[in-house]
Coordinates of C-alpha atoms and ligand atoms in Angstrom, one line a residue:
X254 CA -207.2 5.5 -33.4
X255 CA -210.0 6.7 -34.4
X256 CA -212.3 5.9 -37.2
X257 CA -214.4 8.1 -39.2
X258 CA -217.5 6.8 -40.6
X259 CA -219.1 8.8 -43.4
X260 CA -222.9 8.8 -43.9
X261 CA -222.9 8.3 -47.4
X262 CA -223.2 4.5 -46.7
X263 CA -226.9 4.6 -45.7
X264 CA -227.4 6.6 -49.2
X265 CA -228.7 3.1 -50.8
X266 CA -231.3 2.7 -47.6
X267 CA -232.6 6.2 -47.6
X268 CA -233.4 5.2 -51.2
X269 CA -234.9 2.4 -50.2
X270 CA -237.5 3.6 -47.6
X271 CA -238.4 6.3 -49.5
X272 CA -239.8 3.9 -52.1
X273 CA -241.6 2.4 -49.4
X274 CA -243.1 5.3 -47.3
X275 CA -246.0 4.8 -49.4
X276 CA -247.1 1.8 -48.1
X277 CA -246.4 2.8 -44.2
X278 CA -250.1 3.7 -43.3
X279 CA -253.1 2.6 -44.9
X280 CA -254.4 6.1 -46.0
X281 CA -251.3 5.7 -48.1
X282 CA -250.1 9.6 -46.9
X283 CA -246.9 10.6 -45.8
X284 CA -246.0 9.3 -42.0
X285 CA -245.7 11.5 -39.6
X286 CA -242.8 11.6 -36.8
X287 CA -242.5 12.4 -33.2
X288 CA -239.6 12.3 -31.1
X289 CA -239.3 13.0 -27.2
X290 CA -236.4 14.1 -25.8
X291 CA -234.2 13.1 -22.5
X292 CA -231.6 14.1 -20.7
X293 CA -228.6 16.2 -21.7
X294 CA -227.4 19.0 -24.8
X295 CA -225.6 15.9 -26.4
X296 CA -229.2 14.4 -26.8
X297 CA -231.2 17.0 -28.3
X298 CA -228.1 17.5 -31.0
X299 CA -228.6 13.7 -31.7
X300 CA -232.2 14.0 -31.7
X301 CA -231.7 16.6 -34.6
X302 CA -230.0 13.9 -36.4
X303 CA -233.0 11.7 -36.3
X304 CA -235.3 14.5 -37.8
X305 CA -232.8 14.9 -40.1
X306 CA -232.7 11.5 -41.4
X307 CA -236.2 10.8 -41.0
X308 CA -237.2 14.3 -43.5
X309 CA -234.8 13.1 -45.8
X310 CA -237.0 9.9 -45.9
X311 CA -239.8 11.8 -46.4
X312 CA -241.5 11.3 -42.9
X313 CA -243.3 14.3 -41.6
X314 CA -243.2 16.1 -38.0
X315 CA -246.8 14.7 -36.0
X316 CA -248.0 17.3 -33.7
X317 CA -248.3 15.3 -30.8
X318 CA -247.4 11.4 -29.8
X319 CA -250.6 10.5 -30.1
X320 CA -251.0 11.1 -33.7
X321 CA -247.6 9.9 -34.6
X322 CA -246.7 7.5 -37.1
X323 CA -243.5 6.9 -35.8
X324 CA -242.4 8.0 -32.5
X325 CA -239.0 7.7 -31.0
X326 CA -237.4 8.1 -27.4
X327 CA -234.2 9.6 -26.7
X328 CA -233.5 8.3 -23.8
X329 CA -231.4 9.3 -20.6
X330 CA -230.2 7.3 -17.8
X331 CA -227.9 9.7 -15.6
X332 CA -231.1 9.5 -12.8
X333 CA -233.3 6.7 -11.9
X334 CA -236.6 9.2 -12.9
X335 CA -235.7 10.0 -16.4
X336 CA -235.5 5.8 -16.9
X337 CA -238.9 5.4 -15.2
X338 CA -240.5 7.8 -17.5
X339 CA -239.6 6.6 -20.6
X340 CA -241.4 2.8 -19.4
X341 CA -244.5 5.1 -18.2
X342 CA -244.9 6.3 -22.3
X343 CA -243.7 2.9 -23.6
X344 CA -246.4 1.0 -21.6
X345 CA -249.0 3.9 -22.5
X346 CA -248.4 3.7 -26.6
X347 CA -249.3 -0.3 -26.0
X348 CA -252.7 0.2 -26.3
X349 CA -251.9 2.8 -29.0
X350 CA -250.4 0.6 -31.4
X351 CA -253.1 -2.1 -31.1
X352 CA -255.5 0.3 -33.0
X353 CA -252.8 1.4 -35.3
X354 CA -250.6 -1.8 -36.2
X355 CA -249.1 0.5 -38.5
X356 CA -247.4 2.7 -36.3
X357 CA -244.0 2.4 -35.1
X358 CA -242.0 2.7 -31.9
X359 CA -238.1 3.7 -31.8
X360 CA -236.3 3.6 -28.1
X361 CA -233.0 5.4 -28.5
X362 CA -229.8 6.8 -26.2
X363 CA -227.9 6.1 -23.4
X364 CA -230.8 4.1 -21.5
X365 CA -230.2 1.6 -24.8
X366 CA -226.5 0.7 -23.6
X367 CA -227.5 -0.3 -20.7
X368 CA -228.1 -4.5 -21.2
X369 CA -230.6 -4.5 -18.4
X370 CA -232.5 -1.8 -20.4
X371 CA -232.3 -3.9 -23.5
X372 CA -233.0 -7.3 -22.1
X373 CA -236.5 -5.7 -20.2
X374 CA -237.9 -4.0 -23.3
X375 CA -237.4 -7.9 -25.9
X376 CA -239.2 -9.3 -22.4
X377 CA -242.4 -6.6 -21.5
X378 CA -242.2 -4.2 -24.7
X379 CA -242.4 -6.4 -27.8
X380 CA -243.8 -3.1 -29.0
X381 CA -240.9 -1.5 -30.0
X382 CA -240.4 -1.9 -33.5
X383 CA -236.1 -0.2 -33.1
X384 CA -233.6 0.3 -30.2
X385 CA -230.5 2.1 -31.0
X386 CA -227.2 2.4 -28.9
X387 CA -225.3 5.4 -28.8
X388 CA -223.1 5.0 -31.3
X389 CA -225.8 4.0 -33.6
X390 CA -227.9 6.8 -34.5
X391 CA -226.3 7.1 -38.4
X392 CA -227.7 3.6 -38.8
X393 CA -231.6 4.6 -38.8
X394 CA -232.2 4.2 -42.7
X395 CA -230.7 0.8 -42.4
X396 CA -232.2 -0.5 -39.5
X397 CA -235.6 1.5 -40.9
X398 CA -235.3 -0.3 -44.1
X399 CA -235.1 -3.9 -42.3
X400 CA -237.9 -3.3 -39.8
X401 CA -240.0 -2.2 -43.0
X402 CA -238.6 -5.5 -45.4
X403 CA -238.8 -8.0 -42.4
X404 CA -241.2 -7.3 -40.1
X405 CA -239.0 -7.7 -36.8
X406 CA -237.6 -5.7 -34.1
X407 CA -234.4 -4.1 -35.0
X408 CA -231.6 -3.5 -32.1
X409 CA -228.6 -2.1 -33.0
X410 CA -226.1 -1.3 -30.0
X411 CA -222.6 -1.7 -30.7
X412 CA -220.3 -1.4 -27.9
X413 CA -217.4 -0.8 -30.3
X414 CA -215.0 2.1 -28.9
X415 CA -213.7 5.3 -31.0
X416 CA -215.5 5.8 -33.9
X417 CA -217.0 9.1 -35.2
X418 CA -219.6 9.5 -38.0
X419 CA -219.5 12.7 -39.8
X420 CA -222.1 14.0 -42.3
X421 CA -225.4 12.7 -41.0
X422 CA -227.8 15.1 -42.2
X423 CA -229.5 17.2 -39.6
X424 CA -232.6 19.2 -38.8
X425 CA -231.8 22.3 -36.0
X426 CA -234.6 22.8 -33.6
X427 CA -233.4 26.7 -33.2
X428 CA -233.0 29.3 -36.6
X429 CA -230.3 31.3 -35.0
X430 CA -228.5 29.3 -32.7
X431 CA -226.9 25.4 -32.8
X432 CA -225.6 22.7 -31.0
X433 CA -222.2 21.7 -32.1
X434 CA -220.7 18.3 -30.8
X435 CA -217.0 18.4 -30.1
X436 CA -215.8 15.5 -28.7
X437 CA -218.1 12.0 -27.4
X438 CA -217.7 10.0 -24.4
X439 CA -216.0 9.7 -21.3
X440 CA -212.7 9.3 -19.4
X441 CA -213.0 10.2 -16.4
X442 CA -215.1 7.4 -14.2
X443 CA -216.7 10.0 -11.7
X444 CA -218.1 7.1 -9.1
X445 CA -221.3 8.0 -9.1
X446 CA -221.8 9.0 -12.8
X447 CA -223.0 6.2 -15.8
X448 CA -222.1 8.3 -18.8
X449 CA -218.9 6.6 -19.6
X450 CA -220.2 3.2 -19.7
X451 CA -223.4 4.2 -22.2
X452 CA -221.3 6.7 -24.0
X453 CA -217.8 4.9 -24.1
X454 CA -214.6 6.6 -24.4
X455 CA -213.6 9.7 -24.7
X456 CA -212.7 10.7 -28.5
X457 CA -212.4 14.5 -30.5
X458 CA -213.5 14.8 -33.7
X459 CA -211.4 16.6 -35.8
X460 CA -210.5 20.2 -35.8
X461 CA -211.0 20.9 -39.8
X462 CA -214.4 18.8 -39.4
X463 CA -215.4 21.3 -36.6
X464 CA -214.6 24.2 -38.2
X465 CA -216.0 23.2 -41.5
X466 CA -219.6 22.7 -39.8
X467 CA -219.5 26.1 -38.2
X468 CA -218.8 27.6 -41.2
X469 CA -222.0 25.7 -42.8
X470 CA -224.1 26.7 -39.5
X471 CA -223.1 30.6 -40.0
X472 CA -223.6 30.7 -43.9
X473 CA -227.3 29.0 -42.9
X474 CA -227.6 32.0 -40.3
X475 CA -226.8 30.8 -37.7
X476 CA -225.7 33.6 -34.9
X477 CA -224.5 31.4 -31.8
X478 CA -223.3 27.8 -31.4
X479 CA -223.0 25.8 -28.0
X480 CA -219.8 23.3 -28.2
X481 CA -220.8 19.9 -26.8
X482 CA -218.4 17.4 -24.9
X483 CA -218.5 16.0 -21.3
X484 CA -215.3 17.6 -20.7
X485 CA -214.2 19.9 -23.5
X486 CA -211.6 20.7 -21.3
X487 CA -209.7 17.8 -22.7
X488 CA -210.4 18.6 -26.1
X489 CA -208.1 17.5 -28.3
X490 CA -205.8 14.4 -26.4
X491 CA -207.6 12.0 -28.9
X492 CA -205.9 13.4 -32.3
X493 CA -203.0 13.1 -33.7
X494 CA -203.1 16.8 -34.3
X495 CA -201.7 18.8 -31.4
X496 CA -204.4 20.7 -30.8
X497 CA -206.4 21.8 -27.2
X498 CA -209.7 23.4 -26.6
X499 CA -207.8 26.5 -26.4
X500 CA -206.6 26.8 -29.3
X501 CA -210.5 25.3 -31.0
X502 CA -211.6 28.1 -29.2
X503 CA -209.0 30.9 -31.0
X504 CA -209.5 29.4 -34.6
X505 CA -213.5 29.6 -34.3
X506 CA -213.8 32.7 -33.4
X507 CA -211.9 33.7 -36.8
X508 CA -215.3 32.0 -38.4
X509 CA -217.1 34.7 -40.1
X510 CA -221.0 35.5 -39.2
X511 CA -220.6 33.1 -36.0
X512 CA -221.2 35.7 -33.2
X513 CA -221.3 34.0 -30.2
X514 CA -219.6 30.6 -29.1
X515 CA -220.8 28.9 -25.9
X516 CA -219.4 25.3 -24.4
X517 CA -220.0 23.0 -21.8
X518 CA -219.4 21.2 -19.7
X519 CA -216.1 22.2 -18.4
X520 CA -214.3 19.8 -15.8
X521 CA -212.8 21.7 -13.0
X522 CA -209.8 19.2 -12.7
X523 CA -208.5 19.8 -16.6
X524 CA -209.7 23.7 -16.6
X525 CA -206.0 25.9 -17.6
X526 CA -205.4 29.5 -16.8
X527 CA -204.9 29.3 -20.6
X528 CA -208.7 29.3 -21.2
X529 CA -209.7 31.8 -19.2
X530 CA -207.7 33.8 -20.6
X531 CA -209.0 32.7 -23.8
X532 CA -212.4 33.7 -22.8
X533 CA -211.6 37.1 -21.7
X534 CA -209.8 38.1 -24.9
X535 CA -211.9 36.9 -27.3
X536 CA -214.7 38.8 -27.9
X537 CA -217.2 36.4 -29.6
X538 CA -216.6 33.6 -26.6
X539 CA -219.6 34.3 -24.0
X540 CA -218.9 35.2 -20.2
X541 CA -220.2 32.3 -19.1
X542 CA -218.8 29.6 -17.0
X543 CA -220.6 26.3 -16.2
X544 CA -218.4 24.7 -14.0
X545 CA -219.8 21.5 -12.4
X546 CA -218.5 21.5 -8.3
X547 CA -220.7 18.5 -8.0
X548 CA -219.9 18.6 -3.4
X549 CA -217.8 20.8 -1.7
X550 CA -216.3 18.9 1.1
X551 CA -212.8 17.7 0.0
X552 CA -213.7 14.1 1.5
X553 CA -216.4 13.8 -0.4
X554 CA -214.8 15.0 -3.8
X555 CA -211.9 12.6 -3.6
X556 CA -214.4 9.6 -3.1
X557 CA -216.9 11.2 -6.2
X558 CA -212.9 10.7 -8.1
X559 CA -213.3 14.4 -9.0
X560 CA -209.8 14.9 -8.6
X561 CA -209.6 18.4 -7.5
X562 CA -210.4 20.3 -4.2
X563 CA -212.9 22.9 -2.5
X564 CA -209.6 24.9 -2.7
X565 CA -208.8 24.2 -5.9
X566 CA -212.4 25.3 -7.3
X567 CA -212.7 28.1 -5.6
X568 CA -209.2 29.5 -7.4
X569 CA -210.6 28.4 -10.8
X570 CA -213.6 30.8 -9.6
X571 CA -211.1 33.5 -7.9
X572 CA -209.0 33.7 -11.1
X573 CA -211.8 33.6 -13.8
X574 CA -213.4 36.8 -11.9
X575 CA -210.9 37.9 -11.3
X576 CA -210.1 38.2 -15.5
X577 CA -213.9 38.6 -16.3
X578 CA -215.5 40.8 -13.3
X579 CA -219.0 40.4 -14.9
X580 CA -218.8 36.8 -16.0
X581 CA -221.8 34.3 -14.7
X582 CA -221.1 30.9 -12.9
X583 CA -223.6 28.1 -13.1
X584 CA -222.7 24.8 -11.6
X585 CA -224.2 20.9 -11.2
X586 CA -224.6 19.8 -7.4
X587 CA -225.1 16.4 -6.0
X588 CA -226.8 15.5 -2.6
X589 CA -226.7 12.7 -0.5
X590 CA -224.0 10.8 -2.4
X591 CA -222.9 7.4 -0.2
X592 CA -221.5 8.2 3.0
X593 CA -222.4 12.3 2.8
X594 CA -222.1 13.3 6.5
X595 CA -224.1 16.4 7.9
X596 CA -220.3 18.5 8.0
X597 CA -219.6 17.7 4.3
X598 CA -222.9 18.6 3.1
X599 CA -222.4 22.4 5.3
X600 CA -218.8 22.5 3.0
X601 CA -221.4 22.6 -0.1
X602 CA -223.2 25.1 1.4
X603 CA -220.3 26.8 2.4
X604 CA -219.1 27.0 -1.6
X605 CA -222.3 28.1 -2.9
X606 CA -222.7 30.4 -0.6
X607 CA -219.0 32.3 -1.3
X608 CA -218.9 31.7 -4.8
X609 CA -222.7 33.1 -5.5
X610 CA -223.7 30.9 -8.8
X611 CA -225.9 32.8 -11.1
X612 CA -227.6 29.6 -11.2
X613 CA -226.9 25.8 -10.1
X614 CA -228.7 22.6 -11.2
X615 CA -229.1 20.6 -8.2
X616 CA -229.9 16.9 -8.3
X617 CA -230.4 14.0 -5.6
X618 CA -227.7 11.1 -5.7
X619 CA -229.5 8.6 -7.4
X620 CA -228.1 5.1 -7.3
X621 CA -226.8 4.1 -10.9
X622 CA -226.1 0.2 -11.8
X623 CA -222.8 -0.7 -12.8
X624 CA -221.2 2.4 -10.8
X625 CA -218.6 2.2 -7.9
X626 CA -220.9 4.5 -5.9
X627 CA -224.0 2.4 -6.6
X628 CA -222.2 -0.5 -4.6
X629 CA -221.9 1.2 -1.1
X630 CA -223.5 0.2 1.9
X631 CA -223.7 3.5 3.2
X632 CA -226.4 4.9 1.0
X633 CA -228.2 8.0 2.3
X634 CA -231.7 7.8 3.7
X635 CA -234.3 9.3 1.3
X636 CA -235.6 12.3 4.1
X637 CA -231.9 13.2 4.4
X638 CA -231.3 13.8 0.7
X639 CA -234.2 15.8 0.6
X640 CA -233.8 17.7 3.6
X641 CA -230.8 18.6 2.2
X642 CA -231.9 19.5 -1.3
X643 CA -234.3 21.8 0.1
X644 CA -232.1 23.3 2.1
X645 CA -229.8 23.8 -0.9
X646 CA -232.6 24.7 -3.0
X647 CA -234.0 27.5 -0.7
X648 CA -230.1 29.0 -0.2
X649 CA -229.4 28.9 -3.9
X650 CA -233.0 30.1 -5.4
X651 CA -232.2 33.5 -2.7
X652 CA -228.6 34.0 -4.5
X653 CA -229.9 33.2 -8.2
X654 CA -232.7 35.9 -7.4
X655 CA -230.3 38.4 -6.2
X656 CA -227.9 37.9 -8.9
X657 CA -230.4 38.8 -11.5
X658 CA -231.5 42.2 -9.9
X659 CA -228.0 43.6 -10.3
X660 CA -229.2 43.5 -14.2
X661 CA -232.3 45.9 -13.6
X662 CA -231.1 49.3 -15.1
X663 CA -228.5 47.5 -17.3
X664 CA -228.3 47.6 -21.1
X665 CA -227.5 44.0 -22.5
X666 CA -226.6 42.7 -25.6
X667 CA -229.3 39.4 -26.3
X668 CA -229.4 37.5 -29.5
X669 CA -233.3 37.9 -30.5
X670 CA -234.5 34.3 -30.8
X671 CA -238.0 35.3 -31.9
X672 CA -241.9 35.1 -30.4
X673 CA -241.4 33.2 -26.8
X674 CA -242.9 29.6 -26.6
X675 CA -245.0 30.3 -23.6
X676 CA -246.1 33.7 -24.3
X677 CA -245.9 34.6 -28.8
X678 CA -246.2 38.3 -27.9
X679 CA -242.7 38.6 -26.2
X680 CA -239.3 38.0 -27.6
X681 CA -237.2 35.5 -25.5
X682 CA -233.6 35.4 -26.3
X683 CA -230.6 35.0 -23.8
X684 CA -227.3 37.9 -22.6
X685 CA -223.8 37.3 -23.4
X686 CA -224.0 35.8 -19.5
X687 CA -226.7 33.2 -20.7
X688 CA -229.6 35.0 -18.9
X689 CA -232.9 34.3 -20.3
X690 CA -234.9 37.5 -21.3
X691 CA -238.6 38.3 -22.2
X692 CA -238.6 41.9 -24.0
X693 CA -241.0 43.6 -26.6
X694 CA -239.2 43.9 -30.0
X695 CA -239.9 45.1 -33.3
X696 CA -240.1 42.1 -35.4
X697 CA -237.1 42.9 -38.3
X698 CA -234.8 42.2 -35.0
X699 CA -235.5 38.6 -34.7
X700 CA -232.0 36.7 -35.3
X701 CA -230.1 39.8 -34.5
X702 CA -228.0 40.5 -31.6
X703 CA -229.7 44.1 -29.7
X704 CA -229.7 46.1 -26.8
X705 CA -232.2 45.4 -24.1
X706 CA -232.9 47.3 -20.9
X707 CA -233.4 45.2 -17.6
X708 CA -236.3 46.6 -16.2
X709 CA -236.9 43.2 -13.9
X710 CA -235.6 40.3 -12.6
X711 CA -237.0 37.0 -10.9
X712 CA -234.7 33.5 -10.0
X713 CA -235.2 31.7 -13.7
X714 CA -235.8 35.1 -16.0
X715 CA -235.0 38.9 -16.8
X716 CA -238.0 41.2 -18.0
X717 CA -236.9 43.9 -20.4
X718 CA -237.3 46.8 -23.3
X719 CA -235.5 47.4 -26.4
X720 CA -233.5 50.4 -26.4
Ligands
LIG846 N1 -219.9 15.7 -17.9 C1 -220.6 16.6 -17.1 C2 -221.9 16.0 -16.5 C3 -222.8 15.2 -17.2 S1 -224.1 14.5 -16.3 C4 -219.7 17.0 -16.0 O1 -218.9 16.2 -15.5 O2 -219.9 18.1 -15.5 C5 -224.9 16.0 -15.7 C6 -225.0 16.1 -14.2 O3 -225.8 15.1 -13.6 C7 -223.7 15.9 -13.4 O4 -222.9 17.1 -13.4 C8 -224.1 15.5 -12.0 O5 -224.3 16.7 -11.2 C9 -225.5 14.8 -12.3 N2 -225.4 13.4 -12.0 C10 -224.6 12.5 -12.7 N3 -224.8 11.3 -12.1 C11 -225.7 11.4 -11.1 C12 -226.3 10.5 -10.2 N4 -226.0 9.2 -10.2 N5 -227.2 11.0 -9.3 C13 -227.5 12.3 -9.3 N6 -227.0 13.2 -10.2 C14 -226.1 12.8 -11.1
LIG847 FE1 -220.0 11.8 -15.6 FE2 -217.8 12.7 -14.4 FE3 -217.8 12.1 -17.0 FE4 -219.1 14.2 -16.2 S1 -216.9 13.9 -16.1 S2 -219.8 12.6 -17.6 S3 -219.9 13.5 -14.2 S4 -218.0 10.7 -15.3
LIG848 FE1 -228.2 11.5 -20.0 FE2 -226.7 10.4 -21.7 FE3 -226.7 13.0 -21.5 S1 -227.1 9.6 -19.7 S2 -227.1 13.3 -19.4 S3 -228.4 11.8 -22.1 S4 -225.0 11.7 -22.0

């Protein structure tokens, strides 16, 4: 079963630190905050839950790390660089802190249940003031409120299964769009994959819960929300409720003022002919499909334990465009897992060459402790994998550029998200398809959904006007 854990029990701490925030830096001033951001969707929601707690403290946001009073890492470990990173800034605020005892350094995320992780940073990083697991992230005032009364590092990773905290306050990154967390953790024990062991088993939170914090998002403005899970295709088996993603998907499009609903990640084994179907009846669900195909040669697949094959995923393809003719399909890839051979690596090509993704993430195998993969003695050689995730990269880029021409001369709906972050004179906001577009817009447009001419394309980005 599982629990629920309301946040209202760190009310007494929040209380607590906030009568001490005073006395953080000499200067006596308000603290500032920094936090930098790894890995996956799931992350940067949690990472709004940290600013959400930490303004509710009364800590305010540093413009850089440098400056920061209080910095914390949200850390990834799906691939060996994202780890290697996060040690580069920890070893380079060292120096930091010695001018600025003050100052204090939070390492958080799925790096944290990993006991290596843990073990190296008490050793070589008696820096770091907190660590926090992944099931931990409610407990900041707490563990905030001991670090400030005792003057020791604070670690907090619980490995215990199935709980879900509800009502931590949060602070969204975006005005007009949100993150929205379904369902945490994972079953499904993909070999080469380390997200179930940080992030533990799967569990849903509750529909009413779900639909309550929609409503909240759309009554604060909010125009679009992405549903989180690993695989919200299995929405749902964790309630007592009989309830699937499905029918999620029917009841929050009945929410009022939420126009758009994205989701991800979808798991080709567990996707029904009932979703798609779904999708291309309801109105407000975008046409956009990430479905992760991770290799394409069956051999391969059944020794990732993906459970489905090339077959099999190209039908899920067939029938969805089948339903949804102008629908986009973005996918994950992996190359050079253990034991990828020269012919199984061609079937990839093979699949992303008929199924034409509007865009794929590509990744090199990268050997993950504690994994079934990760203990193979047929481990690829490093100029292999790259050869062949150049190869893949120059075959894909070709297809992800031509897909986006076929929009020049198109009129498409895109949520205006505001000035662009590279370029304040442009708009950016993204099509019902999940294309990103630049476009000149009058400024009472901005959180509004509007037409926009294509007039370019390039691989990452369409140009446009509004009509
Ligand atoms: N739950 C999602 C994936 C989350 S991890 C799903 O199953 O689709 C995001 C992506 O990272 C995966 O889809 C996979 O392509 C990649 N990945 C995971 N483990 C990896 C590893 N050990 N090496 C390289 N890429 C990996
Ligand atoms: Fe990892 Fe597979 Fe779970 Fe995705 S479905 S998080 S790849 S184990
Ligand atoms: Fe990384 Fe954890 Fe997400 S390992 S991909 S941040 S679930």
């Amino acid at each position: 079963m599982t629990e629920r854990i309301d946040f209202e029990t760190q009310a007494r701490y929040i209380q607590e630190v906030r009568e001490r925030i005073g006395s953080i830096r000499p200067d006596r001033k308000p603290p500032t905050y920094y936090i930098r951001t790894f890995g996956c969707q799931m992350n940067e929601n949690e990472s709004e839950k940290y600013t959400g707690m930490l303004e509710m403290m009364g800590f305010t946001p540093a413009s850089d790390m440098e400056t920061a009073d209080f910095v914390l890492f949200n850390t990834c470990c799906v691939r060996e660089n994202a780890e290697l990173k996060v040690f580069g800034h920890l070893g380079a605020l060292k120096g930091l802190k010695r001018e600025k005892p003050w100052m204090m350094i939070a390492v958080a995320g799925c790096m944290m249940q990993e006991p290596h992780v843990v073990e190296e940073i008490k050793n070589k990083y008696k820096h770091v003031d907190l660590v926090f697991g992944t099931r931990n992230i409610h407990e900041l005032p707490k563990n905030l409120y001991e670090r400030l009364t005792e003057e020791k590092c604070v670690i907090s990773v619980y490995d215990t299964e199935g709980y879900i905290p509800e009502g931590v306050p949060l602070k969204r990154e975006h005005k007009y769009k949100a993150w929205l967390s379904i369902m945490y953790g994972c079953n499904n024990f993909c070999s080469y994959c380390i997200v179930p062991y940080v992030r533990g088993r799967e569990r849903s939170r509750a529909p009413f819960d779900i639909l309550e914090e929609a409503r909240i998002l759309a009554e604060d403005g909010v125009k679009e929300i992405t549903l989180l899970g690993q695989n919200v295709n299995s929405y749902g088996k964790t309630l007592e409720e009989k309830t699937d993603f499905t029918e999620l998907l029917y009841r929050l499009s009945e929410v009022k003022g939420i126009e758009r609903i994205r989701f991800m990640t979808s798991h080709p084994k567990d996707i029904s002919d009932s979703l798609i179907i779904a999708m291309s009846e309801l109105d407000k669900v975008c046409k956009h499909l990430h479905l992760p195909l991770q290799a394409g040669s069956d051999r391969i697949l059944k020794e990732m334990n993906r459970r489905y094959t090339k077959q099999r995923y190209m039908d899920i393809v067939s029938f969805a465009r089948e339903k949804m003719p102008r629908i986009a399909i973005t996918t994950d890839i992996i190359v050079g897992f253990p034991g990828e051979t020269e012919e199984d690596f061609l079937e990839t090509l093979d699949v992303v060459r008929k199924t034409e993704y509007d865009m794929a993430y590509t990744f090199i195998y990268s050997v993950r402790k504690g994994t079934k993969a990760a203990e193979r003695e047929d481990q690829i050689p490093k100029e292999v994998k790259n050869n062949r995730f150049q190869r893949l990269l120059e075959v894909q880029d070709a297809i992800s550029l031509k897909k986006n021409r076929e929009y020049i001369g198109r009129i498409e709906a895109v949520l205006n998200e505001g000035p662009s972050k590279t370029d304040k004179t442009v708009c950016t906001g993204r099509t019902d398809t999940n294309k990103i577009v630049n476009f000149m817009a009058p400024e009472d447009t901005v959180g509004e959904i509007i037409n926009v001419r294509i007039t370019d394309a390039g691989a990452w980005s369409l140009e446009g006007e509004t009509v």
